[in-house]
Amino acid sequence: MQTSFDREQVEYLVRTYSDLIARISYTWFSNTSDVQDISQTVYLKLLTSRTQFDTVDQERAWIIRMTLNACKDLKKSFWRRRVSGFDENPEIAVAMPEFEDNPVLAAVQALPLKYRNAIYLHYYEGYQVQEIAAMTGEKPATVSAHLSRGRKKLRSMLGGEPYEQASIRV
């Protein structure tokens, strides 16, 4: 990857990764403005870094890792801890766009963050346990446990029985 980008390269990156960054960010915040902030942060890091990628898969994994890091940074930021959001103040809430009604996605959103990340990266993005472990900095056994516990929670949330596990596709 070059250190300076032309308009065509920037358009390619935005076209290719905007949806991915938004979906991952939305699993953390469920807030359009936070999703936009994360997207901007990730693109700035990508455009200003000197990182070179041998394959598209490496580039995609790097962007996922940067998105997760940006989400973590925003979540633990001083501003985020000290300021209440629109959710806590419904009288000043603005109309947020409605996302597609999907009971499985809603259930995934309701999972604790550690399970939500593993489920999302595995089922929605198609990554294997080893790849998720490398991206998140977790041990593969931990990722496997998060997947297993996340599936169990989803099954109970969606009203499935253990023998129905094969029919529940996230």
PDB file of C-alpha atoms in Angstrom:
ATOM      1  CA  MET A   1       0.000   0.000   0.000  1.00  0.00           C
ATOM      2  CA  GLN A   2       1.278   3.461  -0.811  1.00  0.00           C
ATOM      3  CA  THR A   3       1.511   6.272   1.712  1.00  0.00           C
ATOM      4  CA  SER A   4      -0.376   8.737  -0.504  1.00  0.00           C
ATOM      5  CA  PHE A   5      -3.717   7.841  -1.960  1.00  0.00           C
ATOM      6  CA  ASP A   6      -5.422   9.099  -5.048  1.00  0.00           C
ATOM      7  CA  ARG A   7      -9.171   9.657  -5.190  1.00  0.00           C
ATOM      8  CA  GLU A   8      -9.746   6.275  -6.841  1.00  0.00           C
ATOM      9  CA  GLN A   9      -7.980   4.382  -4.041  1.00  0.00           C
ATOM     10  CA  VAL A  10      -9.908   6.236  -1.336  1.00  0.00           C
ATOM     11  CA  GLU A  11     -13.191   5.528  -3.111  1.00  0.00           C
ATOM     12  CA  TYR A  12     -12.246   1.850  -3.341  1.00  0.00           C
ATOM     13  CA  LEU A  13     -11.524   1.664   0.403  1.00  0.00           C
ATOM     14  CA  VAL A  14     -14.752   3.421   1.350  1.00  0.00           C
ATOM     15  CA  ARG A  15     -16.815   1.341  -1.063  1.00  0.00           C
ATOM     16  CA  THR A  16     -15.205  -1.903   0.102  1.00  0.00           C
ATOM     17  CA  TYR A  17     -15.057  -1.424   3.879  1.00  0.00           C
ATOM     18  CA  SER A  18     -17.728   1.101   4.911  1.00  0.00           C
ATOM     19  CA  ASP A  19     -20.372  -1.525   5.506  1.00  0.00           C
ATOM     20  CA  LEU A  20     -17.991  -3.781   7.445  1.00  0.00           C
ATOM     21  CA  ILE A  21     -16.804  -0.958   9.716  1.00  0.00           C
ATOM     22  CA  ALA A  22     -20.363   0.251  10.296  1.00  0.00           C
ATOM     23  CA  ARG A  23     -21.675  -3.215  11.179  1.00  0.00           C
ATOM     24  CA  ILE A  24     -18.877  -3.907  13.659  1.00  0.00           C
ATOM     25  CA  SER A  25     -19.229  -0.456  15.219  1.00  0.00           C
ATOM     26  CA  TYR A  26     -22.979  -0.834  15.458  1.00  0.00           C
ATOM     27  CA  THR A  27     -22.567  -4.033  17.464  1.00  0.00           C
ATOM     28  CA  TRP A  28     -20.687  -1.960  20.051  1.00  0.00           C
ATOM     29  CA  PHE A  29     -22.732   1.246  20.174  1.00  0.00           C
ATOM     30  CA  SER A  30     -26.082   0.988  18.340  1.00  0.00           C
ATOM     31  CA  ASN A  31     -25.742   4.706  17.688  1.00  0.00           C
ATOM     32  CA  THR A  32     -25.360   6.238  14.237  1.00  0.00           C
ATOM     33  CA  SER A  33     -23.125   9.126  15.310  1.00  0.00           C
ATOM     34  CA  ASP A  34     -20.730   6.801  17.155  1.00  0.00           C
ATOM     35  CA  VAL A  35     -20.635   4.516  14.119  1.00  0.00           C
ATOM     36  CA  GLN A  36     -19.716   7.484  11.941  1.00  0.00           C
ATOM     37  CA  ASP A  37     -17.002   8.551  14.391  1.00  0.00           C
ATOM     38  CA  ILE A  38     -15.513   5.048  14.395  1.00  0.00           C
ATOM     39  CA  SER A  39     -15.598   4.915  10.585  1.00  0.00           C
ATOM     40  CA  GLN A  40     -13.791   8.229  10.341  1.00  0.00           C
ATOM     41  CA  THR A  41     -11.179   7.131  12.866  1.00  0.00           C
ATOM     42  CA  VAL A  42     -10.496   3.869  11.032  1.00  0.00           C
ATOM     43  CA  TYR A  43     -10.169   5.581   7.644  1.00  0.00           C
ATOM     44  CA  LEU A  44      -7.814   8.189   9.079  1.00  0.00           C
ATOM     45  CA  LYS A  45      -5.629   5.449  10.551  1.00  0.00           C
ATOM     46  CA  LEU A  46      -5.673   3.559   7.275  1.00  0.00           C
ATOM     47  CA  LEU A  47      -4.837   6.597   5.180  1.00  0.00           C
ATOM     48  CA  THR A  48      -2.078   7.842   7.470  1.00  0.00           C
ATOM     49  CA  SER A  49      -0.432   4.535   8.305  1.00  0.00           C
ATOM     50  CA  ARG A  50       2.495   3.119   6.412  1.00  0.00           C
ATOM     51  CA  THR A  51       1.193  -0.413   6.726  1.00  0.00           C
ATOM     52  CA  GLN A  52       1.603  -2.562   3.653  1.00  0.00           C
ATOM     53  CA  PHE A  53      -0.604  -5.546   2.964  1.00  0.00           C
ATOM     54  CA  ASP A  54       0.320  -8.549   0.870  1.00  0.00           C
ATOM     55  CA  THR A  55      -3.260  -9.700   0.440  1.00  0.00           C
ATOM     56  CA  VAL A  56      -6.783  -8.348   0.628  1.00  0.00           C
ATOM     57  CA  ASP A  57      -7.408 -10.712   3.568  1.00  0.00           C
ATOM     58  CA  GLN A  58      -4.593  -9.056   5.537  1.00  0.00           C
ATOM     59  CA  GLU A  59      -6.020  -5.628   4.718  1.00  0.00           C
ATOM     60  CA  ARG A  60      -9.510  -6.721   5.829  1.00  0.00           C
ATOM     61  CA  ALA A  61      -8.188  -8.245   9.068  1.00  0.00           C
ATOM     62  CA  TRP A  62      -6.227  -5.051   9.791  1.00  0.00           C
ATOM     63  CA  ILE A  63      -9.342  -2.937   9.263  1.00  0.00           C
ATOM     64  CA  ILE A  64     -11.370  -5.193  11.570  1.00  0.00           C
ATOM     65  CA  ARG A  65      -8.660  -4.945  14.224  1.00  0.00           C
ATOM     66  CA  MET A  66      -8.499  -1.142  13.881  1.00  0.00           C
ATOM     67  CA  THR A  67     -12.299  -0.965  14.109  1.00  0.00           C
ATOM     68  CA  LEU A  68     -12.332  -3.055  17.285  1.00  0.00           C
ATOM     69  CA  ASN A  69      -9.540  -0.923  18.769  1.00  0.00           C
ATOM     70  CA  ALA A  70     -11.360   2.306  17.869  1.00  0.00           C
ATOM     71  CA  CYS A  71     -14.534   0.955  19.498  1.00  0.00           C
ATOM     72  CA  LYS A  72     -12.619   0.064  22.655  1.00  0.00           C
ATOM     73  CA  ASP A  73     -10.953   3.487  22.724  1.00  0.00           C
ATOM     74  CA  LEU A  74     -14.270   5.297  22.348  1.00  0.00           C
ATOM     75  CA  LYS A  75     -15.922   3.101  24.965  1.00  0.00           C
ATOM     76  CA  LYS A  76     -13.239   3.882  27.563  1.00  0.00           C
ATOM     77  CA  SER A  77     -12.741   7.542  26.637  1.00  0.00           C
ATOM     78  CA  PHE A  78     -13.106  10.208  29.308  1.00  0.00           C
ATOM     79  CA  TRP A  79     -15.836  11.944  27.336  1.00  0.00           C
ATOM     80  CA  ARG A  80     -17.870   8.774  26.984  1.00  0.00           C
ATOM     81  CA  ARG A  81     -17.695   8.030  30.712  1.00  0.00           C
ATOM     82  CA  ARG A  82     -18.625  11.569  31.784  1.00  0.00           C
ATOM     83  CA  VAL A  83     -21.374  12.547  29.350  1.00  0.00           C
ATOM     84  CA  SER A  84     -24.833  11.028  29.208  1.00  0.00           C
ATOM     85  CA  GLY A  85     -26.141  10.026  25.837  1.00  0.00           C
ATOM     86  CA  PHE A  86     -29.506  10.498  24.211  1.00  0.00           C
ATOM     87  CA  ASP A  87     -30.634   7.154  25.608  1.00  0.00           C
ATOM     88  CA  GLU A  88     -30.453   8.506  29.166  1.00  0.00           C
ATOM     89  CA  ASN A  89     -32.223  11.741  28.173  1.00  0.00           C
ATOM     90  CA  PRO A  90     -35.248  10.816  26.045  1.00  0.00           C
ATOM     91  CA  GLU A  91     -36.538  14.398  26.056  1.00  0.00           C
ATOM     92  CA  ILE A  92     -33.611  15.463  23.834  1.00  0.00           C
ATOM     93  CA  ALA A  93     -33.394  12.312  21.739  1.00  0.00           C
ATOM     94  CA  VAL A  94     -33.269  12.743  17.997  1.00  0.00           C
ATOM     95  CA  ALA A  95     -34.856  10.350  15.578  1.00  0.00           C
ATOM     96  CA  MET A  96     -32.387   7.611  14.815  1.00  0.00           C
ATOM     97  CA  PRO A  97     -32.776   5.658  11.606  1.00  0.00           C
ATOM     98  CA  GLU A  98     -34.462   2.321  12.099  1.00  0.00           C
ATOM     99  CA  PHE A  99     -32.401  -0.716  11.245  1.00  0.00           C
ATOM    100  CA  GLU A 100     -33.881  -3.785   9.647  1.00  0.00           C
ATOM    101  CA  ASP A 101     -36.120  -5.736  12.012  1.00  0.00           C
ATOM    102  CA  ASN A 102     -34.308  -8.996  12.484  1.00  0.00           C
ATOM    103  CA  PRO A 103     -34.965 -10.979  15.687  1.00  0.00           C
ATOM    104  CA  VAL A 104     -31.668 -12.875  15.442  1.00  0.00           C
ATOM    105  CA  LEU A 105     -29.625  -9.701  14.969  1.00  0.00           C
ATOM    106  CA  ALA A 106     -31.554  -8.074  17.827  1.00  0.00           C
ATOM    107  CA  ALA A 107     -30.691 -11.058  20.021  1.00  0.00           C
ATOM    108  CA  VAL A 108     -27.021 -10.827  18.994  1.00  0.00           C
ATOM    109  CA  GLN A 109     -27.087  -7.117  19.886  1.00  0.00           C
ATOM    110  CA  ALA A 110     -28.431  -8.004  23.338  1.00  0.00           C
ATOM    111  CA  LEU A 111     -25.535 -10.366  24.102  1.00  0.00           C
ATOM    112  CA  PRO A 112     -22.676  -9.246  26.349  1.00  0.00           C
ATOM    113  CA  LEU A 113     -19.921  -7.627  24.272  1.00  0.00           C
ATOM    114  CA  LYS A 114     -17.442 -10.503  24.494  1.00  0.00           C
ATOM    115  CA  TYR A 115     -20.009 -12.956  23.104  1.00  0.00           C
ATOM    116  CA  ARG A 116     -21.353 -10.456  20.584  1.00  0.00           C
ATOM    117  CA  ASN A 117     -17.907  -9.887  19.040  1.00  0.00           C
ATOM    118  CA  ALA A 118     -17.164 -13.594  18.699  1.00  0.00           C
ATOM    119  CA  ILE A 119     -20.610 -14.411  17.266  1.00  0.00           C
ATOM    120  CA  TYR A 120     -20.529 -11.503  14.847  1.00  0.00           C
ATOM    121  CA  LEU A 121     -17.030 -12.152  13.523  1.00  0.00           C
ATOM    122  CA  HIS A 122     -17.653 -15.889  13.201  1.00  0.00           C
ATOM    123  CA  TYR A 123     -21.149 -15.993  11.717  1.00  0.00           C
ATOM    124  CA  TYR A 124     -21.520 -12.654   9.957  1.00  0.00           C
ATOM    125  CA  GLU A 125     -17.955 -12.144   8.723  1.00  0.00           C
ATOM    126  CA  GLY A 126     -17.011 -15.811   8.351  1.00  0.00           C
ATOM    127  CA  TYR A 127     -13.808 -15.856  10.405  1.00  0.00           C
ATOM    128  CA  GLN A 128     -12.501 -18.992  12.088  1.00  0.00           C
ATOM    129  CA  VAL A 129     -11.665 -19.202  15.792  1.00  0.00           C
ATOM    130  CA  GLN A 130      -7.898 -18.807  15.202  1.00  0.00           C
ATOM    131  CA  GLU A 131      -8.445 -15.702  13.062  1.00  0.00           C
ATOM    132  CA  ILE A 132     -10.792 -14.126  15.597  1.00  0.00           C
ATOM    133  CA  ALA A 133      -8.275 -14.843  18.353  1.00  0.00           C
ATOM    134  CA  ALA A 134      -5.539 -13.097  16.367  1.00  0.00           C
ATOM    135  CA  MET A 135      -7.754 -10.077  15.676  1.00  0.00           C
ATOM    136  CA  THR A 136      -9.048  -9.662  19.209  1.00  0.00           C
ATOM    137  CA  GLY A 137      -5.909 -10.611  21.117  1.00  0.00           C
ATOM    138  CA  GLU A 138      -7.711 -13.471  22.870  1.00  0.00           C
ATOM    139  CA  LYS A 139      -6.627 -17.080  23.139  1.00  0.00           C
ATOM    140  CA  PRO A 140      -8.379 -19.470  20.728  1.00  0.00           C
ATOM    141  CA  ALA A 141      -9.848 -21.378  23.697  1.00  0.00           C
ATOM    142  CA  THR A 142     -11.355 -18.137  24.996  1.00  0.00           C
ATOM    143  CA  VAL A 143     -12.905 -17.351  21.612  1.00  0.00           C
ATOM    144  CA  SER A 144     -14.319 -20.887  21.434  1.00  0.00           C
ATOM    145  CA  ALA A 145     -15.814 -20.479  24.905  1.00  0.00           C
ATOM    146  CA  HIS A 146     -17.334 -17.118  23.925  1.00  0.00           C
ATOM    147  CA  LEU A 147     -18.849 -18.685  20.811  1.00  0.00           C
ATOM    148  CA  SER A 148     -20.254 -21.611  22.772  1.00  0.00           C
ATOM    149  CA  ARG A 149     -21.675 -19.460  25.563  1.00  0.00           C
ATOM    150  CA  GLY A 150     -22.974 -16.906  23.063  1.00  0.00           C
ATOM    151  CA  ARG A 151     -24.791 -19.618  21.094  1.00  0.00           C
ATOM    152  CA  LYS A 152     -26.270 -20.959  24.337  1.00  0.00           C
ATOM    153  CA  LYS A 153     -27.526 -17.494  25.302  1.00  0.00           C
ATOM    154  CA  LEU A 154     -28.915 -16.938  21.806  1.00  0.00           C
ATOM    155  CA  ARG A 155     -30.686 -20.281  21.918  1.00  0.00           C
ATOM    156  CA  SER A 156     -32.378 -19.386  25.198  1.00  0.00           C
ATOM    157  CA  MET A 157     -33.208 -15.851  23.987  1.00  0.00           C
ATOM    158  CA  LEU A 158     -34.719 -17.135  20.758  1.00  0.00           C
ATOM    159  CA  GLY A 159     -36.529 -20.028  22.418  1.00  0.00           C
ATOM    160  CA  GLY A 160     -34.595 -22.822  20.736  1.00  0.00           C
ATOM    161  CA  GLU A 161     -33.900 -26.264  22.118  1.00  0.00           C
ATOM    162  CA  PRO A 162     -30.463 -27.939  21.976  1.00  0.00           C
ATOM    163  CA  TYR A 163     -31.566 -30.219  19.134  1.00  0.00           C
ATOM    164  CA  GLU A 164     -32.636 -27.147  17.087  1.00  0.00           C
ATOM    165  CA  GLN A 165     -29.105 -25.718  17.078  1.00  0.00           C
ATOM    166  CA  ALA A 166     -28.570 -26.677  13.449  1.00  0.00           C
ATOM    167  CA  SER A 167     -31.677 -24.725  12.378  1.00  0.00           C
ATOM    168  CA  ILE A 168     -30.596 -21.486  14.094  1.00  0.00           C
ATOM    169  CA  ARG A 169     -28.345 -19.670  11.704  1.00  0.00           C
ATOM    170  CA  VAL A 170     -27.054 -16.341  12.894  1.00  0.00           C
TER     171      VAL A 170
END
